[in-house]
PDB file of C-alpha atoms in Angstrom:
ATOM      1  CA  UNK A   4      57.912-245.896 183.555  1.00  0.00           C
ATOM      2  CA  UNK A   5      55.749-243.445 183.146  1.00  0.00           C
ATOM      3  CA  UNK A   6      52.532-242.347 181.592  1.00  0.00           C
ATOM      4  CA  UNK A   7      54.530-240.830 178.234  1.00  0.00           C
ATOM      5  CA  UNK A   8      56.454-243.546 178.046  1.00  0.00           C
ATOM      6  CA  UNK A   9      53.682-245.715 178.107  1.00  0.00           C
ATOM      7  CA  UNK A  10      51.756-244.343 175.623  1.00  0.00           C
ATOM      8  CA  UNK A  11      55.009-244.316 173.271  1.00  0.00           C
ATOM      9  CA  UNK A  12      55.435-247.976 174.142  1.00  0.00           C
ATOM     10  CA  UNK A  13      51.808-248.995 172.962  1.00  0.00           C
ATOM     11  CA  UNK A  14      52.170-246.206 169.574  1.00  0.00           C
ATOM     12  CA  UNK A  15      55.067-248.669 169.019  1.00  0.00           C
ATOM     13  CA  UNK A  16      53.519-252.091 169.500  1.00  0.00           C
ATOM     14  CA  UNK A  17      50.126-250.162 167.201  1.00  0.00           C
ATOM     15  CA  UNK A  18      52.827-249.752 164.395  1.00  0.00           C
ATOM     16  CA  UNK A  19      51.373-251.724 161.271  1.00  0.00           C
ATOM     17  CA  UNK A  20      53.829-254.033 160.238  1.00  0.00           C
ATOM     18  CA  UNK A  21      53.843-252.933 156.543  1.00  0.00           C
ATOM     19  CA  UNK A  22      55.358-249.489 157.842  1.00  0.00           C
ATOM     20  CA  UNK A  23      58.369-251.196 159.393  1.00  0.00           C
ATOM     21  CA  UNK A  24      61.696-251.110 157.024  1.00  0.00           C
ATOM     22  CA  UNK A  25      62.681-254.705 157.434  1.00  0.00           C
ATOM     23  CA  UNK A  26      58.981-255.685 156.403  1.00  0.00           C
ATOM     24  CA  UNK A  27      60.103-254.364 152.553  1.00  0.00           C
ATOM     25  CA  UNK A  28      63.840-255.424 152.443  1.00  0.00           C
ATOM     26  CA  UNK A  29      62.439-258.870 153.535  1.00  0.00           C
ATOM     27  CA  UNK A  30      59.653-258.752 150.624  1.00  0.00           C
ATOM     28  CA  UNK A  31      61.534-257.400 148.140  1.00  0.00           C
ATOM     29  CA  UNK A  32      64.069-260.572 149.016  1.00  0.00           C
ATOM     30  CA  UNK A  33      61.159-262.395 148.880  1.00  0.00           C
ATOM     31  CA  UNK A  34      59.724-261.511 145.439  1.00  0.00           C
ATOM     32  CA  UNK A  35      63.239-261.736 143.668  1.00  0.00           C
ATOM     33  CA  UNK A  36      63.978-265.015 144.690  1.00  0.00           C
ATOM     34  CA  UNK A  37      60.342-266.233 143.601  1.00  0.00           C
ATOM     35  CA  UNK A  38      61.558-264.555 140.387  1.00  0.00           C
ATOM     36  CA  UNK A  39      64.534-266.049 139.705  1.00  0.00           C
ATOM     37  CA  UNK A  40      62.972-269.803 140.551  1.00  0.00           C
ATOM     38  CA  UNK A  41      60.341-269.156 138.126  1.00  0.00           C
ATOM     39  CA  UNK A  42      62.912-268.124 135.356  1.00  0.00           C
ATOM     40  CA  UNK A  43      64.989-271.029 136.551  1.00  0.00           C
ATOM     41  CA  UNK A  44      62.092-273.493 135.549  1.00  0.00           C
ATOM     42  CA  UNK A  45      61.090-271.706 132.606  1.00  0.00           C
ATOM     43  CA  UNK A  46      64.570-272.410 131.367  1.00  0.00           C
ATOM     44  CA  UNK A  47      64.738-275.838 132.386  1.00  0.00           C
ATOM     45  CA  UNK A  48      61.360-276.602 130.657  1.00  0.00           C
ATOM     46  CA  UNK A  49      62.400-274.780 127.066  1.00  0.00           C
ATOM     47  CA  UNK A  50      65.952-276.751 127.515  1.00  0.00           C
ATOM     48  CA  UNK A  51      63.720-279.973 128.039  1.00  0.00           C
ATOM     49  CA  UNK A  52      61.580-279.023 125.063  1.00  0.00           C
ATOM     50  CA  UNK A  53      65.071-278.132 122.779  1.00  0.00           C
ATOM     51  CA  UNK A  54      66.212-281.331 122.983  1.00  0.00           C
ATOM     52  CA  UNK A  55      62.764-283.040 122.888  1.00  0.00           C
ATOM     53  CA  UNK A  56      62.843-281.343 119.045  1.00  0.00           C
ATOM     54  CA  UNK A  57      66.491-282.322 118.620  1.00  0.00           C
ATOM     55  CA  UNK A  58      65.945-285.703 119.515  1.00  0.00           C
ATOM     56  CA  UNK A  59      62.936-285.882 117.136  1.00  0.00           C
ATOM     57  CA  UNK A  60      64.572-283.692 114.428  1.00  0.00           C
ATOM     58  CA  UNK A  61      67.120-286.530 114.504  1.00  0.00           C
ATOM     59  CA  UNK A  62      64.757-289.436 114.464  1.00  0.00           C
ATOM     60  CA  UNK A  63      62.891-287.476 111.490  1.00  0.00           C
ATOM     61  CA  UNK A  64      66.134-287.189 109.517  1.00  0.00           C
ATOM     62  CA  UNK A  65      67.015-291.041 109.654  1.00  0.00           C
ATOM     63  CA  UNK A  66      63.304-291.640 108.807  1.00  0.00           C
ATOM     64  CA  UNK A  67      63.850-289.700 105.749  1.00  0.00           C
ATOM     65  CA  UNK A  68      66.937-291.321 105.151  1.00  0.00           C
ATOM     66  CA  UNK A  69      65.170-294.444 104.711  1.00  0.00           C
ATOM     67  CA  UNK A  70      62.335-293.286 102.965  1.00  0.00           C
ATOM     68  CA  UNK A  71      64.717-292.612 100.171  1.00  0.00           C
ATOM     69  CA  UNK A  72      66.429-295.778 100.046  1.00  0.00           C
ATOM     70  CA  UNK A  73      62.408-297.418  99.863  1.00  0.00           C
ATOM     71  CA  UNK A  74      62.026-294.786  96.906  1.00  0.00           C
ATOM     72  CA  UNK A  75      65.343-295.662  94.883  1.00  0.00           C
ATOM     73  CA  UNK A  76      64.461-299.857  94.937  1.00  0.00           C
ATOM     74  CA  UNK A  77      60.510-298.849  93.924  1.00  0.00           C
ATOM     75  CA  UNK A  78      62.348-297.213  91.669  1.00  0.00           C
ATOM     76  CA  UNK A  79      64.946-299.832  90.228  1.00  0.00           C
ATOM     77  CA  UNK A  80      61.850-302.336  89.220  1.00  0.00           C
ATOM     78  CA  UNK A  81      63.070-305.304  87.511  1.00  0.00           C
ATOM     79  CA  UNK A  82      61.065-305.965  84.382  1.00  0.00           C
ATOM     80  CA  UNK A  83      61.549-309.610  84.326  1.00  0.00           C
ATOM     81  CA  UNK A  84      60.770-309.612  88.084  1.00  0.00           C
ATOM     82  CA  UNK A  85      58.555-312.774  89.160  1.00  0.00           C
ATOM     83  CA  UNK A  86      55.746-313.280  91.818  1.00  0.00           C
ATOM     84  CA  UNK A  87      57.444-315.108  94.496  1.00  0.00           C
ATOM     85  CA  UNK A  88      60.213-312.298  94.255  1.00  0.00           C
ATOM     86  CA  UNK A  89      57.728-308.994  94.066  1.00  0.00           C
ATOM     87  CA  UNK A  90      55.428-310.486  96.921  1.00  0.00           C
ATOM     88  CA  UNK A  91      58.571-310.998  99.005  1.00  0.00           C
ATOM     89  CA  UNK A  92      59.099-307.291  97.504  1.00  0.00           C
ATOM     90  CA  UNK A  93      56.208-306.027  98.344  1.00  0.00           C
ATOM     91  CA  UNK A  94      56.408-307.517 102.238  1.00  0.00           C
ATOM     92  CA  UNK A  95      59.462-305.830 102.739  1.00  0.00           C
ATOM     93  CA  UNK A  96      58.504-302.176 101.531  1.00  0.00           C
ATOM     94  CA  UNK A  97      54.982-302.470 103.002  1.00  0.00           C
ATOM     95  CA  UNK A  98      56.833-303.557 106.604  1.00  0.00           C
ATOM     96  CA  UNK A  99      59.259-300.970 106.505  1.00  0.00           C
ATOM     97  CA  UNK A 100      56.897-298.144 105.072  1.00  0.00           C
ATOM     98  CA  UNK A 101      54.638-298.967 108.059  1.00  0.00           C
ATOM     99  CA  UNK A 102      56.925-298.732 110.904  1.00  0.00           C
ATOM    100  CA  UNK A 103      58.733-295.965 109.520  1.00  0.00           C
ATOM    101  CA  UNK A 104      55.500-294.099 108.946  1.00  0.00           C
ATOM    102  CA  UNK A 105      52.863-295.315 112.005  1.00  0.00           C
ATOM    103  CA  UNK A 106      54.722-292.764 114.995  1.00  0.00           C
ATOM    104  CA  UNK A 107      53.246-289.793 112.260  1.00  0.00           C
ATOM    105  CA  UNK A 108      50.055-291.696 111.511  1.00  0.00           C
ATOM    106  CA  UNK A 109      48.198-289.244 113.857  1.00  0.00           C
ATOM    107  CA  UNK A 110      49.818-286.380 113.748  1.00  0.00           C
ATOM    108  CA  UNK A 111      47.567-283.612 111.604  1.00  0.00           C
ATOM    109  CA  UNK A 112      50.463-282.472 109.719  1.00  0.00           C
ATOM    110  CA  UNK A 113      50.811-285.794 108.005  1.00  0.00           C
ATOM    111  CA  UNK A 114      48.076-287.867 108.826  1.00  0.00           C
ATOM    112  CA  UNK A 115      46.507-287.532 105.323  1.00  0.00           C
ATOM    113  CA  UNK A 116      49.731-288.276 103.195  1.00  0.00           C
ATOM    114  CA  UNK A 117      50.469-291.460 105.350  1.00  0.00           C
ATOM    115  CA  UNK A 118      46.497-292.455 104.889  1.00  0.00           C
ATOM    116  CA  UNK A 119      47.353-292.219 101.484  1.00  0.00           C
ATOM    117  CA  UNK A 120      50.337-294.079 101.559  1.00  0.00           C
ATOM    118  CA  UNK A 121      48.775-297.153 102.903  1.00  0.00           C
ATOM    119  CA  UNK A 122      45.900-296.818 100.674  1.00  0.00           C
ATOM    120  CA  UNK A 123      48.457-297.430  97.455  1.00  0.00           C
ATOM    121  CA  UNK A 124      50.239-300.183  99.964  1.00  0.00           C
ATOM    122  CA  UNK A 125      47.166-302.090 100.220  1.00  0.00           C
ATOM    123  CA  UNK A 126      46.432-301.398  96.177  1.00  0.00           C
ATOM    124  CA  UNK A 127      49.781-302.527  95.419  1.00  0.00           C
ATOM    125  CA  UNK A 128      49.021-305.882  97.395  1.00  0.00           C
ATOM    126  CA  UNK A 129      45.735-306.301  95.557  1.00  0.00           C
ATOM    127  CA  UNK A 130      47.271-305.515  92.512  1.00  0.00           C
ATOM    128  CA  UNK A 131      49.802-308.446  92.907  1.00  0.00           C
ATOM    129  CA  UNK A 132      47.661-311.137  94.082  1.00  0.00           C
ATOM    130  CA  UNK A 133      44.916-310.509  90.363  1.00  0.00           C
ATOM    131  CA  UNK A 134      48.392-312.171  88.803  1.00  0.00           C
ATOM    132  CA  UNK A 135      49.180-314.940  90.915  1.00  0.00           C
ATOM    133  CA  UNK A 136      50.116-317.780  89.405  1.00  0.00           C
ATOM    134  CA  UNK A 137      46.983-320.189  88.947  1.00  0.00           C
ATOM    135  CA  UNK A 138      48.102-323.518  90.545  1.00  0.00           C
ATOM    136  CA  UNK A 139      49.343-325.732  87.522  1.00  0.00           C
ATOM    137  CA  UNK A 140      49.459-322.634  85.218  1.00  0.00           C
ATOM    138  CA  UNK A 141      51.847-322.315  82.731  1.00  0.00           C
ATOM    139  CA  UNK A 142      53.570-318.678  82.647  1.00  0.00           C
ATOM    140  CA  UNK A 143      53.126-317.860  78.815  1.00  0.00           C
ATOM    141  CA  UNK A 144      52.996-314.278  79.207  1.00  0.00           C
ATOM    142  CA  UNK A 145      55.924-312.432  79.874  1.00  0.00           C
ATOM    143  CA  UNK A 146      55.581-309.028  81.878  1.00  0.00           C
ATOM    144  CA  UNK A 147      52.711-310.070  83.770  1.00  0.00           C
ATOM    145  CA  UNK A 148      54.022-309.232  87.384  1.00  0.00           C
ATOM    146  CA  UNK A 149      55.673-306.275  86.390  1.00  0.00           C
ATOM    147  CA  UNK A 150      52.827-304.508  84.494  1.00  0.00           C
ATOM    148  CA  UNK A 151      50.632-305.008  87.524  1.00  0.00           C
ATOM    149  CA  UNK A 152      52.943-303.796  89.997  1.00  0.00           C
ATOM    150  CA  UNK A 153      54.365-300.898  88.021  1.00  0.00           C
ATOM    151  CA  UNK A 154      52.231-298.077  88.029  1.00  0.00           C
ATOM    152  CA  UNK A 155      51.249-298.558  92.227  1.00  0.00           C
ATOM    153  CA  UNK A 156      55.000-298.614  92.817  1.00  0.00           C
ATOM    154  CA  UNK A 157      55.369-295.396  90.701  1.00  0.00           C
ATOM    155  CA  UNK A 158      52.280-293.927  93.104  1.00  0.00           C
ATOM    156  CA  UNK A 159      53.814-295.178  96.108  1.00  0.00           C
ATOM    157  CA  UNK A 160      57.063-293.629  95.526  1.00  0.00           C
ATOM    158  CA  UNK A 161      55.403-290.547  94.439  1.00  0.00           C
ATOM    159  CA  UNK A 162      53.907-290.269  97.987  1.00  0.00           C
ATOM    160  CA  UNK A 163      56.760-291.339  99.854  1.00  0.00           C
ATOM    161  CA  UNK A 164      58.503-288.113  98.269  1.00  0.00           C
ATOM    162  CA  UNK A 165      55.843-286.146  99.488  1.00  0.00           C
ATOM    163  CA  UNK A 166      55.970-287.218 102.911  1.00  0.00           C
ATOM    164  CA  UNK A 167      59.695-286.972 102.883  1.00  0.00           C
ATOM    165  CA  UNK A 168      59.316-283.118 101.804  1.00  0.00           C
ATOM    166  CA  UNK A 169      57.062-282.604 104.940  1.00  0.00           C
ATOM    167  CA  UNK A 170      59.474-284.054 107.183  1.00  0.00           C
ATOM    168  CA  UNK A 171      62.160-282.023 105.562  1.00  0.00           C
ATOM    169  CA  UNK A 172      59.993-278.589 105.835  1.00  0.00           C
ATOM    170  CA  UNK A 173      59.981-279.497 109.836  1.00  0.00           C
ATOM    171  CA  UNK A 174      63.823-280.135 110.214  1.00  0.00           C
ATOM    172  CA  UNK A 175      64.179-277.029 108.255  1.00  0.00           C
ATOM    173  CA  UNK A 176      61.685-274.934 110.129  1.00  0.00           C
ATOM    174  CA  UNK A 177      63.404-275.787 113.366  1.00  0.00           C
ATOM    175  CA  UNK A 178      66.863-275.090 111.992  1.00  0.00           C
TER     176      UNK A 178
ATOM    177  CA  UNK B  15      44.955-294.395  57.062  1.00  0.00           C
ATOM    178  CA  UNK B  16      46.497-294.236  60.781  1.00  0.00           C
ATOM    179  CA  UNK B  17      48.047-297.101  62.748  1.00  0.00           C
ATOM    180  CA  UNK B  18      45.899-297.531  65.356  1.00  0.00           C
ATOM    181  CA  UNK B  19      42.560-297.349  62.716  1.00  0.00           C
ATOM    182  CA  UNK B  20      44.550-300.949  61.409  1.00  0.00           C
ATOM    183  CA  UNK B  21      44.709-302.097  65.040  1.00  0.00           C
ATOM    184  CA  UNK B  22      41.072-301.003  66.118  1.00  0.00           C
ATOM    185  CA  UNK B  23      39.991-303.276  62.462  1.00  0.00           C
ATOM    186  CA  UNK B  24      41.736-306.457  64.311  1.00  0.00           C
ATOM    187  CA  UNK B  25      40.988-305.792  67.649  1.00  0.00           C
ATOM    188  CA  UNK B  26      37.097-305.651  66.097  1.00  0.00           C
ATOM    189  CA  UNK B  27      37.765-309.140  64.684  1.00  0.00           C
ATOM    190  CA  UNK B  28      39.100-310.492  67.822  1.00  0.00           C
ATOM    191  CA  UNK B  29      36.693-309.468  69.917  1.00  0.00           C
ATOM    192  CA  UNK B  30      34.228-311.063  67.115  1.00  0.00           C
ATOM    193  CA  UNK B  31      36.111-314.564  66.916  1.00  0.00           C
ATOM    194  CA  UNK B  32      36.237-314.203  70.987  1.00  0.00           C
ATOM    195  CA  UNK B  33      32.557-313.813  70.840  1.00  0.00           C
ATOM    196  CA  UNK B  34      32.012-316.443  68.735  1.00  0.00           C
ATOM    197  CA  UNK B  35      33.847-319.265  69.963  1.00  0.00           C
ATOM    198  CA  UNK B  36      36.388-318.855  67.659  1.00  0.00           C
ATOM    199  CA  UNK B  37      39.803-317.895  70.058  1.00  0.00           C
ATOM    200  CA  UNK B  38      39.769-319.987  73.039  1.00  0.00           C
ATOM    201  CA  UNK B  39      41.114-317.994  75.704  1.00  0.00           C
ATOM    202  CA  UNK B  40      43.061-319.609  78.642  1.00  0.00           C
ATOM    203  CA  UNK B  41      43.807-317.682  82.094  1.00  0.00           C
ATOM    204  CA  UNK B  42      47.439-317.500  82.818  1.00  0.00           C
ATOM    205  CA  UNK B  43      46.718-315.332  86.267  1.00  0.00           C
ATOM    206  CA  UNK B  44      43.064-313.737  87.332  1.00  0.00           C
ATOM    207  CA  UNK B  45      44.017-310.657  85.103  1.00  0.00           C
ATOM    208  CA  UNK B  46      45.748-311.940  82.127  1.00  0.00           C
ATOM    209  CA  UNK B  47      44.707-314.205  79.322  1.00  0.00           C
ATOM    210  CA  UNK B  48      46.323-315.477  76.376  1.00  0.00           C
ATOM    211  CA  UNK B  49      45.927-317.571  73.533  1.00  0.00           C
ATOM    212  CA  UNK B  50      48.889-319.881  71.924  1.00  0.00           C
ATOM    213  CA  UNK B  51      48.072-320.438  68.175  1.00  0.00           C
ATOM    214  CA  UNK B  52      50.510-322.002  65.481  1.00  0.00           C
ATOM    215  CA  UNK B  53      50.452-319.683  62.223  1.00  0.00           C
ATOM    216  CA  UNK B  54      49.605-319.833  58.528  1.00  0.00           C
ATOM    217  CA  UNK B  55      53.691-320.331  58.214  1.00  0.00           C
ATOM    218  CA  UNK B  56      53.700-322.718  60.701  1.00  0.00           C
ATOM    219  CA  UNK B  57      55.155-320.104  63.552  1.00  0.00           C
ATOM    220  CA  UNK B  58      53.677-320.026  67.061  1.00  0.00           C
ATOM    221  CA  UNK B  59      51.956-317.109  68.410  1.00  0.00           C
ATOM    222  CA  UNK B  60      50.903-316.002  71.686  1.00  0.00           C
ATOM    223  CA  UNK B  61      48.319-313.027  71.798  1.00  0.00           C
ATOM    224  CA  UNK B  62      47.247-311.608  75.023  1.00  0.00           C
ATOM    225  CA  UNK B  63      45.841-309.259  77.074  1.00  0.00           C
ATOM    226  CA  UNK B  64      45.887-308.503  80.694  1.00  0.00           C
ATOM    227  CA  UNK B  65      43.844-305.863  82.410  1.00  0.00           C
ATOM    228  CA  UNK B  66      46.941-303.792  84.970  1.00  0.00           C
ATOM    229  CA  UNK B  67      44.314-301.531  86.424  1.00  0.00           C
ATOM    230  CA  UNK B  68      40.417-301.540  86.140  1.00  0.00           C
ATOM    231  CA  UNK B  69      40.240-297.929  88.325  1.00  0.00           C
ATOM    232  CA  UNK B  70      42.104-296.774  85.205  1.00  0.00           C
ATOM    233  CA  UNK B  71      40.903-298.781  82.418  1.00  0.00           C
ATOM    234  CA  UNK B  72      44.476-299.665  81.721  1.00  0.00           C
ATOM    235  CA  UNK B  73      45.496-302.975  79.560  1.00  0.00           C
ATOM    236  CA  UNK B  74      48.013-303.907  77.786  1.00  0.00           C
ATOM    237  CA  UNK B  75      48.100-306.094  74.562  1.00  0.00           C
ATOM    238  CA  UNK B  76      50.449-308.130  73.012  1.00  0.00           C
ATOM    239  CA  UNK B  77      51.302-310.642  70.395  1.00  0.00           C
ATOM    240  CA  UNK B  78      54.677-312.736  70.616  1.00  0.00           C
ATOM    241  CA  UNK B  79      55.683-314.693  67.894  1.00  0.00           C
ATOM    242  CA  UNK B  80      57.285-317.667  69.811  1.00  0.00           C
ATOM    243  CA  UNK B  81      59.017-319.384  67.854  1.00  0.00           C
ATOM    244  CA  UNK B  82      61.575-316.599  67.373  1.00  0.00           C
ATOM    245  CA  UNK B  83      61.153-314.470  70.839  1.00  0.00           C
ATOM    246  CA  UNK B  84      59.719-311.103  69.963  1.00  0.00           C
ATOM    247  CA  UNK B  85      57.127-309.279  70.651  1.00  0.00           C
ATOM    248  CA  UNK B  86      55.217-308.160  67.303  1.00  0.00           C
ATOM    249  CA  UNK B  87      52.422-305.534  68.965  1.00  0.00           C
ATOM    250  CA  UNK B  88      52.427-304.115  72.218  1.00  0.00           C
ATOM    251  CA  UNK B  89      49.539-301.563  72.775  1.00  0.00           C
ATOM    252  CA  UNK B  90      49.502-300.079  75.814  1.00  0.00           C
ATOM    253  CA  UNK B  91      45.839-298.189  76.439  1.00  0.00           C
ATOM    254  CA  UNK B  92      47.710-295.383  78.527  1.00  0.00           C
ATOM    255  CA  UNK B  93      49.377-294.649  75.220  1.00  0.00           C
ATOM    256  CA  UNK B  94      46.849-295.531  72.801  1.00  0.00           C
ATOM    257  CA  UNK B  95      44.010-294.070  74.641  1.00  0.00           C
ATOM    258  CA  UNK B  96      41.506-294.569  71.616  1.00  0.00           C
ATOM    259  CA  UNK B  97      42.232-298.214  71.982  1.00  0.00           C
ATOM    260  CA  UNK B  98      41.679-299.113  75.642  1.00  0.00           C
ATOM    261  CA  UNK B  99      37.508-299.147  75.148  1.00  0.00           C
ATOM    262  CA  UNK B 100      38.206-301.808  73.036  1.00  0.00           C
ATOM    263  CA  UNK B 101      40.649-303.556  74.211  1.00  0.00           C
ATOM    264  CA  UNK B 102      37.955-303.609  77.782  1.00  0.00           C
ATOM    265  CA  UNK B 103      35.651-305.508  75.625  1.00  0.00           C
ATOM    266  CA  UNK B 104      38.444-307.530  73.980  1.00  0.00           C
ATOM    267  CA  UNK B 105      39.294-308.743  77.916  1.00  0.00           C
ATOM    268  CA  UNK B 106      35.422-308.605  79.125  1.00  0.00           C
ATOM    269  CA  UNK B 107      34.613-311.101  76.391  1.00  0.00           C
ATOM    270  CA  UNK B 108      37.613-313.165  76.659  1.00  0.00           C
ATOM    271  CA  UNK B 109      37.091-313.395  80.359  1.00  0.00           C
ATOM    272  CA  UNK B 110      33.372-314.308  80.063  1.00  0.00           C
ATOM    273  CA  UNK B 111      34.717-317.137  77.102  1.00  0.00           C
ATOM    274  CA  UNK B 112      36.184-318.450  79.946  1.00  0.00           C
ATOM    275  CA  UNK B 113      34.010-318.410  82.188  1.00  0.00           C
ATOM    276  CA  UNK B 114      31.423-319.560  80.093  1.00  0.00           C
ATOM    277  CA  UNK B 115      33.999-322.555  79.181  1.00  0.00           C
ATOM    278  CA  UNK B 116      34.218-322.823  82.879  1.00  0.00           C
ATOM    279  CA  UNK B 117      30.733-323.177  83.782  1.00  0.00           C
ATOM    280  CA  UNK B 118      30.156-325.494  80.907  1.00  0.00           C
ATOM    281  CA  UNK B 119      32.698-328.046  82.609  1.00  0.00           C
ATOM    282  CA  UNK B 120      30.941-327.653  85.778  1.00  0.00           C
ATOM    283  CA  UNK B 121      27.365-328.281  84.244  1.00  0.00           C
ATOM    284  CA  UNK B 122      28.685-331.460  82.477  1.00  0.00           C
ATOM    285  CA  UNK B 123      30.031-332.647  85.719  1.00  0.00           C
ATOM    286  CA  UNK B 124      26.261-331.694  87.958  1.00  0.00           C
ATOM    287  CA  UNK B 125      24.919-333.857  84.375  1.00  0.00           C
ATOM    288  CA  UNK B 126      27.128-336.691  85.153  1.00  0.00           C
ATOM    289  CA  UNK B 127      25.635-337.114  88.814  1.00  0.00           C
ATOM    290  CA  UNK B 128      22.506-337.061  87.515  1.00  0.00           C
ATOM    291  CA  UNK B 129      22.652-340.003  85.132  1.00  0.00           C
TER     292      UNK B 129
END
């Protein structure tokens, strides 16, 4: 080999590797398939998140379902009802109310309308137990339960319809 | 002259004869107290009132005539808003006639150990 030859040998070799063809093909390869995996997750996260809301939107809808079937017996009060049977009344609605209600309790968007739903829970309990039945008491007065009760059932299912219209503005916001 | 000037006349009087001594007042539940009395025509007649909410003033009064099953006045104080300051002292007195009643009973008994 000589000198020339040489020299052209060691040019070569001195070539920066960013000026060699393959160098781009390769990183151009490279940077699409980095691409395409990011997309990839991207999707996979907003398909995770879809049916995250669907699932919830779901969950929401049977709440409300409830919700209105706790509205329509507040609604249907009895005016002859007694104590035992509006305590055991009471019990029920205040059970279901809370476990239909607590998964919310936190969230900002309804946090103050279920605060104020178990405000008139716990007034509705207080209510009932100024006209328990003193032990040996004769009941003379008729009405008694139901007058106490009446009006906090009225507020409860007041609220209850307001929290139901929030969940509904959701389901139809994601729709 | 307007209904409810008649009933604010008798609600005056009760709360008078309440005051007095007169109407002894018995406590069917902690809000609601009633009176059983038998008539001038020998019927019998339960009056009473029972306070629904104190945040609201509310109470509602009635008067049954027994003997036959209906009620003869219902006042409502969310209706008859004129009415429900004195149909509070109408309950506040009744309430403290029992109480008083009540605390009598108890001072006769602490009298009894005593002796």
């Amino acid at each position: 080999m000589d000198e020339d030859n040489i020299i052209k040998e060691i040019q070569a070799l001195a070539t920066p590797f960013w000026e060699e063809v393959d160098f781009w093909i390769f990183l151009v390869l490279a940077i699409v398939s980095l691409a395409a995996s990011i997309k990839a997750f991207l999707e996979a996260r907003a398909a995770k998140e879809a049916a995250k809301e669907a699932g919830t939107t779901v969950k929401i809808q049977t709440i409300t379902i409830e919700l209105n079937e706790i509205i329509l017996k507040l609604d249907k009060l009895d005016i002859d009802i007694e104590f035992s049977f509006a305590r055991d009344y009471l019990n029920e609605i205040n059970r279901r109310v809370r476990r239909l209600t607590s998964p919310f309790a936190e969230d900002d968007e309804y946090k103050s309308k279920i605060e104020t739903i178990y405000t008139s829970l716990t007034d509705c309990k207080s209510s009932l137990d100024s006209v328990r039945p003193i032990e040996n008491g004769e009941e003379v007065v008729d009405n008694a339960v139901y007058h106490a009760v009446e009006s906090h059932f009225a507020d409860l299912s007041g609220e209850l319809a307001e929290l139901m219209g929030l969940f509904e503005k959701r389901t139809i916001q994601k729709d | 002259m307007r209904i409810s000037e008649e009933y604010r006349k008798v609600i005056a009087q009760l709360i008078e004869a309440s005051g007095s001594g007169a109407i002894k007042w018995t406590k069917q539940n902690p809000t609601t107290i009633y009176q059983e009395t038998r008539t001038a025509s020998g019927a019998t007649a339960i009056m009473s009132i029972q306070q629904v909410r104190r945040d609201r003033g509310h109470y509602v009064f009635t008067v049954k005539n027994a003997s036959k099953g209906e009620v003869v006045v219902s006042i409502d104080s969310m209706r008859e808003r004129e009415l429900a300051p004195m149909l509070d002292e109408l309950y506040q007195i009744a309430n403290y006639s029992i109480e008083k009643r009540s605390l009598d009973f108890l001072d006769d008994i602490i009298r009894g150990f005593k002796k």
